[in-house]
CSV table of C-alpha atoms in Angstrom, one decimal:
chain,number,residue,atom,x,y,z
A,1,ALA,CA,0.0,0.0,0.0
A,2,GLN,CA,1.2,3.5,-0.7
A,3,SER,CA,2.1,5.8,2.1
A,4,VAL,CA,3.5,9.3,2.7
A,5,THR,CA,5.7,10.6,5.5
A,6,GLN,CA,6.3,14.2,6.3
A,7,PRO,CA,9.0,14.0,9.0
A,8,ASP,CA,8.6,17.6,10.2
A,9,ILE,CA,5.4,18.3,12.1
A,10,HIS,CA,6.2,22.0,12.6
A,11,ILE,CA,8.8,24.3,11.0
A,12,THR,CA,9.5,27.9,11.8
A,13,VAL,CA,11.5,30.1,9.5
A,14,SER,CA,12.1,33.8,9.3
A,15,GLU,CA,10.6,35.9,6.6
A,16,GLY,CA,12.9,36.1,3.7
A,17,ALA,CA,14.7,32.8,4.6
A,18,SER,CA,14.7,29.8,2.4
A,19,LEU,CA,12.4,26.8,3.1
A,20,GLU,CA,12.5,23.1,2.5
A,21,LEU,CA,9.7,20.8,3.6
A,22,ARG,CA,10.4,17.1,3.4
A,23,CYS,CA,8.3,14.4,2.0
A,24,ASN,CA,9.0,10.7,1.6
A,25,TYR,CA,6.7,8.3,-0.1
A,26,SER,CA,6.3,4.6,-0.5
A,27,TYR,CA,4.8,3.3,-3.8
A,28,GLY,CA,5.5,0.4,-6.0
A,29,ALA,CA,5.5,2.1,-9.4
A,30,THR,CA,6.2,5.6,-10.7
A,31,PRO,CA,4.0,7.8,-8.5
A,32,TYR,CA,2.0,10.8,-9.1
A,33,LEU,CA,3.1,13.3,-6.4
A,34,PHE,CA,1.5,16.5,-5.2
A,35,TRP,CA,1.9,19.3,-2.7
A,36,TYR,CA,-1.1,21.1,-1.3
A,37,VAL,CA,-1.4,24.1,1.0
A,38,GLN,CA,-4.2,24.6,3.5
A,39,SER,CA,-4.9,27.9,5.2
A,40,PRO,CA,-6.8,27.7,8.6
A,41,GLY,CA,-10.4,26.7,8.2
A,42,GLN,CA,-10.1,26.3,4.4
A,43,GLY,CA,-9.8,23.5,1.9
A,44,LEU,CA,-6.6,22.5,0.1
A,45,GLN,CA,-5.0,24.3,-2.8
A,46,LEU,CA,-2.7,22.5,-5.3
A,47,LEU,CA,0.8,24.0,-5.3
A,48,LEU,CA,2.4,21.7,-7.8
A,49,LYS,CA,2.4,18.2,-9.2
A,50,TYR,CA,4.8,15.6,-10.7
A,51,PHE,CA,3.7,13.0,-13.1
A,52,SER,CA,6.7,12.3,-15.2
A,53,GLY,CA,9.6,14.0,-17.1
A,54,ASP,CA,11.6,16.8,-15.6
A,55,THR,CA,12.2,15.9,-11.9
A,56,LEU,CA,12.2,19.6,-10.8
A,57,VAL,CA,8.7,21.0,-11.0
A,58,GLN,CA,7.6,24.6,-10.6
A,59,GLY,CA,4.5,25.5,-8.9
A,60,ILE,CA,2.5,28.5,-7.9
A,61,LYS,CA,3.5,31.1,-5.4
A,62,GLY,CA,7.2,30.6,-6.1
A,63,PHE,CA,7.3,27.0,-4.9
A,64,GLU,CA,9.2,24.2,-6.5
A,65,ALA,CA,9.8,20.5,-5.7
A,66,GLU,CA,12.2,17.9,-6.8
A,67,PHE,CA,11.4,14.3,-7.3
A,68,LYS,CA,14.3,12.0,-6.3
A,69,ARG,CA,13.4,8.4,-7.1
A,70,SER,CA,16.6,7.0,-5.4
A,71,GLN,CA,15.5,8.6,-2.2
A,72,SER,CA,11.8,8.2,-2.6
A,73,SER,CA,11.5,11.9,-1.8
A,74,PHE,CA,9.6,14.9,-3.2
A,75,ASN,CA,10.7,17.9,-1.1
A,76,LEU,CA,9.1,21.3,-1.4
A,77,ARG,CA,11.3,24.4,-1.6
A,78,LYS,CA,11.0,28.1,-1.7
A,79,PRO,CA,14.0,30.4,-1.9
A,80,SER,CA,12.5,33.3,0.1
A,81,VAL,CA,9.5,32.8,2.4
A,82,HIS,CA,6.8,35.4,2.8
A,83,TRP,CA,4.6,35.9,5.9
A,84,SER,CA,1.6,34.8,3.8
A,85,ASP,CA,3.1,31.4,3.3
A,86,ALA,CA,2.3,30.4,6.9
A,87,ALA,CA,-0.1,27.5,6.6
A,88,GLU,CA,-0.3,23.7,6.6
A,89,TYR,CA,1.4,21.9,3.8
A,90,PHE,CA,0.4,18.4,2.7
A,91,CYS,CA,2.3,16.1,0.5
A,92,ALA,CA,0.3,13.4,-1.4
A,93,VAL,CA,0.9,10.4,-3.6
A,94,GLY,CA,-1.6,9.4,-6.2
A,95,ASP,CA,-2.3,5.8,-7.0
A,96,ASN,CA,-2.1,5.6,-10.8
A,97,THR,CA,-3.9,2.3,-10.8
A,98,ASN,CA,-6.9,3.7,-8.9
A,99,ALA,CA,-7.9,6.8,-10.8
A,100,GLY,CA,-8.2,9.8,-8.6
A,101,LYS,CA,-7.4,8.4,-5.2
A,102,SER,CA,-4.5,10.0,-3.3
A,103,THR,CA,-2.9,9.3,0.1
A,104,PHE,CA,-1.9,12.3,2.1
A,105,GLY,CA,0.9,12.8,4.6
A,106,ASP,CA,0.2,14.1,8.1
A,107,GLY,CA,1.1,17.7,7.1
A,108,THR,CA,3.7,20.2,8.2
A,109,THR,CA,2.7,23.4,9.8
A,110,LEU,CA,4.8,26.4,8.7
A,111,THR,CA,5.2,29.4,10.9
A,112,VAL,CA,6.9,32.5,9.5
A,113,LYS,CA,8.7,34.8,12.0
A,114,PRO,CA,8.8,38.5,11.1
B,1,GLY,CA,-10.8,27.2,-13.6
B,2,ALA,CA,-11.5,24.1,-11.6
B,3,VAL,CA,-13.5,25.6,-8.8
B,4,VAL,CA,-15.3,23.5,-6.3
B,5,SER,CA,-18.0,25.0,-4.1
B,6,GLN,CA,-18.9,23.4,-0.8
B,7,HIS,CA,-22.0,24.4,1.2
B,8,PRO,CA,-22.6,25.1,4.0
B,9,SER,CA,-19.3,26.3,5.4
B,10,TRP,CA,-20.5,25.9,8.9
B,11,VAL,CA,-23.4,24.1,10.4
B,12,ILE,CA,-24.5,23.6,14.0
B,13,CYS,CA,-27.2,21.0,14.7
B,14,LYS,CA,-28.8,19.1,17.5
B,15,SER,CA,-27.9,15.5,18.3
B,16,GLY,CA,-30.1,13.1,16.4
B,17,THR,CA,-30.7,15.3,13.4
B,18,SER,CA,-29.4,14.9,9.9
B,19,VAL,CA,-27.2,17.3,8.0
B,20,LYS,CA,-26.6,17.5,4.3
B,21,ILE,CA,-23.4,18.9,2.8
B,22,GLU,CA,-23.2,19.8,-0.9
B,23,CYS,CA,-20.2,19.7,-3.1
B,24,ARG,CA,-20.3,21.2,-6.6
B,25,SER,CA,-17.8,21.5,-9.4
B,26,LEU,CA,-18.6,24.9,-10.9
B,27,ASP,CA,-16.7,25.0,-14.1
B,28,PHE,CA,-15.9,21.4,-14.9
B,29,GLN,CA,-17.4,17.9,-14.9
B,30,ALA,CA,-16.1,15.8,-12.1
B,31,THR,CA,-15.5,12.2,-13.0
B,32,THR,CA,-14.9,11.5,-9.3
B,33,MET,CA,-15.6,13.2,-6.0
B,34,PHE,CA,-14.1,12.5,-2.7
B,35,TRP,CA,-15.2,13.1,0.9
B,36,TYR,CA,-12.7,13.6,3.6
B,37,ARG,CA,-12.9,14.2,7.3
B,38,GLN,CA,-10.2,16.2,9.1
B,39,PHE,CA,-9.6,16.4,12.8
B,40,PRO,CA,-7.8,19.4,14.3
B,41,LYS,CA,-4.1,19.5,13.5
B,42,GLN,CA,-4.4,16.2,11.6
B,43,SER,CA,-4.3,15.1,8.0
B,44,LEU,CA,-7.3,14.3,5.8
B,45,MET,CA,-9.0,11.0,6.3
B,46,LEU,CA,-10.6,9.7,3.1
B,47,MET,CA,-14.2,8.6,3.9
B,48,ALA,CA,-15.4,7.7,0.5
B,49,THR,CA,-15.0,8.0,-3.3
B,50,SER,CA,-18.0,8.6,-5.5
B,51,ASN,CA,-18.6,8.5,-9.2
B,52,GLU,CA,-21.6,9.9,-10.9
B,53,GLY,CA,-24.5,7.4,-11.2
B,54,SER,CA,-22.9,4.7,-9.1
B,55,LYS,CA,-22.7,3.8,-5.4
B,56,ALA,CA,-20.0,5.4,-3.4
B,57,THR,CA,-17.0,3.3,-2.3
B,58,TYR,CA,-16.4,3.7,1.4
B,59,GLU,CA,-13.1,3.3,3.2
B,60,GLN,CA,-12.7,0.7,5.8
B,61,GLY,CA,-14.3,1.7,9.1
B,62,VAL,CA,-16.6,4.3,7.6
B,63,GLU,CA,-20.3,3.5,8.2
B,64,LYS,CA,-22.1,3.9,4.9
B,65,ASP,CA,-25.5,4.1,6.6
B,66,LYS,CA,-24.3,6.9,8.8
B,67,PHE,CA,-22.6,8.9,6.0
B,68,LEU,CA,-24.8,8.8,3.0
B,69,ILE,CA,-23.3,9.9,-0.3
B,70,ASN,CA,-25.2,10.7,-3.4
B,71,HIS,CA,-23.5,11.7,-6.7
B,72,ALA,CA,-26.5,12.8,-8.7
B,73,SER,CA,-24.7,14.4,-11.6
B,74,LEU,CA,-21.2,15.2,-12.9
B,75,THR,CA,-21.2,18.4,-10.9
B,76,LEU,CA,-22.9,17.6,-7.7
B,77,SER,CA,-22.2,15.2,-4.8
B,78,THR,CA,-23.9,15.3,-1.4
B,79,LEU,CA,-22.8,13.9,2.0
B,80,THR,CA,-25.6,13.4,4.5
B,81,VAL,CA,-24.6,12.8,8.1
B,82,THR,CA,-27.6,10.9,9.5
B,83,SER,CA,-28.6,11.0,13.1
B,84,ALA,CA,-25.6,13.1,14.0
B,85,HIS,CA,-24.0,12.8,17.4
B,86,PRO,CA,-21.3,15.0,19.0
B,87,GLU,CA,-18.6,12.6,18.0
B,88,ASP,CA,-19.5,13.4,14.4
B,89,SER,CA,-18.4,17.0,14.9
B,90,SER,CA,-15.5,17.6,12.6
B,91,PHE,CA,-14.3,19.4,9.5
B,92,TYR,CA,-15.6,17.7,6.3
B,93,ILE,CA,-13.9,18.5,3.0
B,94,CYS,CA,-14.9,17.4,-0.5
B,95,SER,CA,-12.8,17.3,-3.6
B,96,ALA,CA,-13.4,16.7,-7.3
B,97,SER,CA,-11.2,15.2,-10.0
B,98,ARG,CA,-11.8,15.6,-13.7
B,99,ASP,CA,-9.2,13.2,-15.1
B,100,SER,CA,-7.3,10.0,-14.2
B,101,LYS,CA,-4.2,11.8,-13.0
B,102,ASN,CA,-5.4,12.3,-9.4
B,103,ILE,CA,-5.4,16.1,-9.4
B,104,GLN,CA,-8.0,17.0,-6.8
B,105,TYR,CA,-9.7,20.3,-6.5
B,106,PHE,CA,-10.9,21.0,-3.0
B,107,GLY,CA,-13.9,22.7,-1.6
B,108,ALA,CA,-13.4,25.1,1.3
B,109,GLY,CA,-14.7,22.6,3.8
B,110,THR,CA,-17.7,22.4,6.2
B,111,ARG,CA,-17.3,22.6,9.9
B,112,LEU,CA,-20.0,20.5,11.6
B,113,SER,CA,-20.8,21.0,15.3
B,114,VAL,CA,-23.3,18.6,16.8
B,115,LEU,CA,-24.7,19.8,20.2
């Protein structure tokens, strides 16, 4: 069965600093990988996705993620964090044999210090 | 594009009553819709997957008679929490997918409080 691990429950960074959120997955084939962001009391918004091809994917709001098959990782990065980036971030892996269904990690809460 | 509307955003009800939550894809046809439950500071727990015109597929441990899902059209799915009790209080989120590549578009969620 597929699974997703986000090792960091909570991360605090200063505004303007760089950010990396970790995500490790377990899946038997080439996965579909996603990062979503959730603001308090809201649904989730897709930041970026990986299906195939270039392993470095660009997303919205200046985020990027790199798929590393050898490490089973899909870490999210941003070179300079803004206060508005404070939110909950979820990594997800899609089961490409079960159309549409995804498994989500437990999430990482990002706090941004002024 | 790919907007999903979820209504209501917040509902308070008495124990024993039923509550219906609607999930609509506004600008696309959703081949599949998903219903999740989220507890505070926790991840999303998939409750069920529904396709238009067919019965929903429930995840293990989710009572299908308790959480009724109807997917009447390619743009509308409803979740009815029947005979709600305080332990059903939670944040319920729907999402919709329009292709086989697992991209899900989420509603804003419904906070259910059962008194």
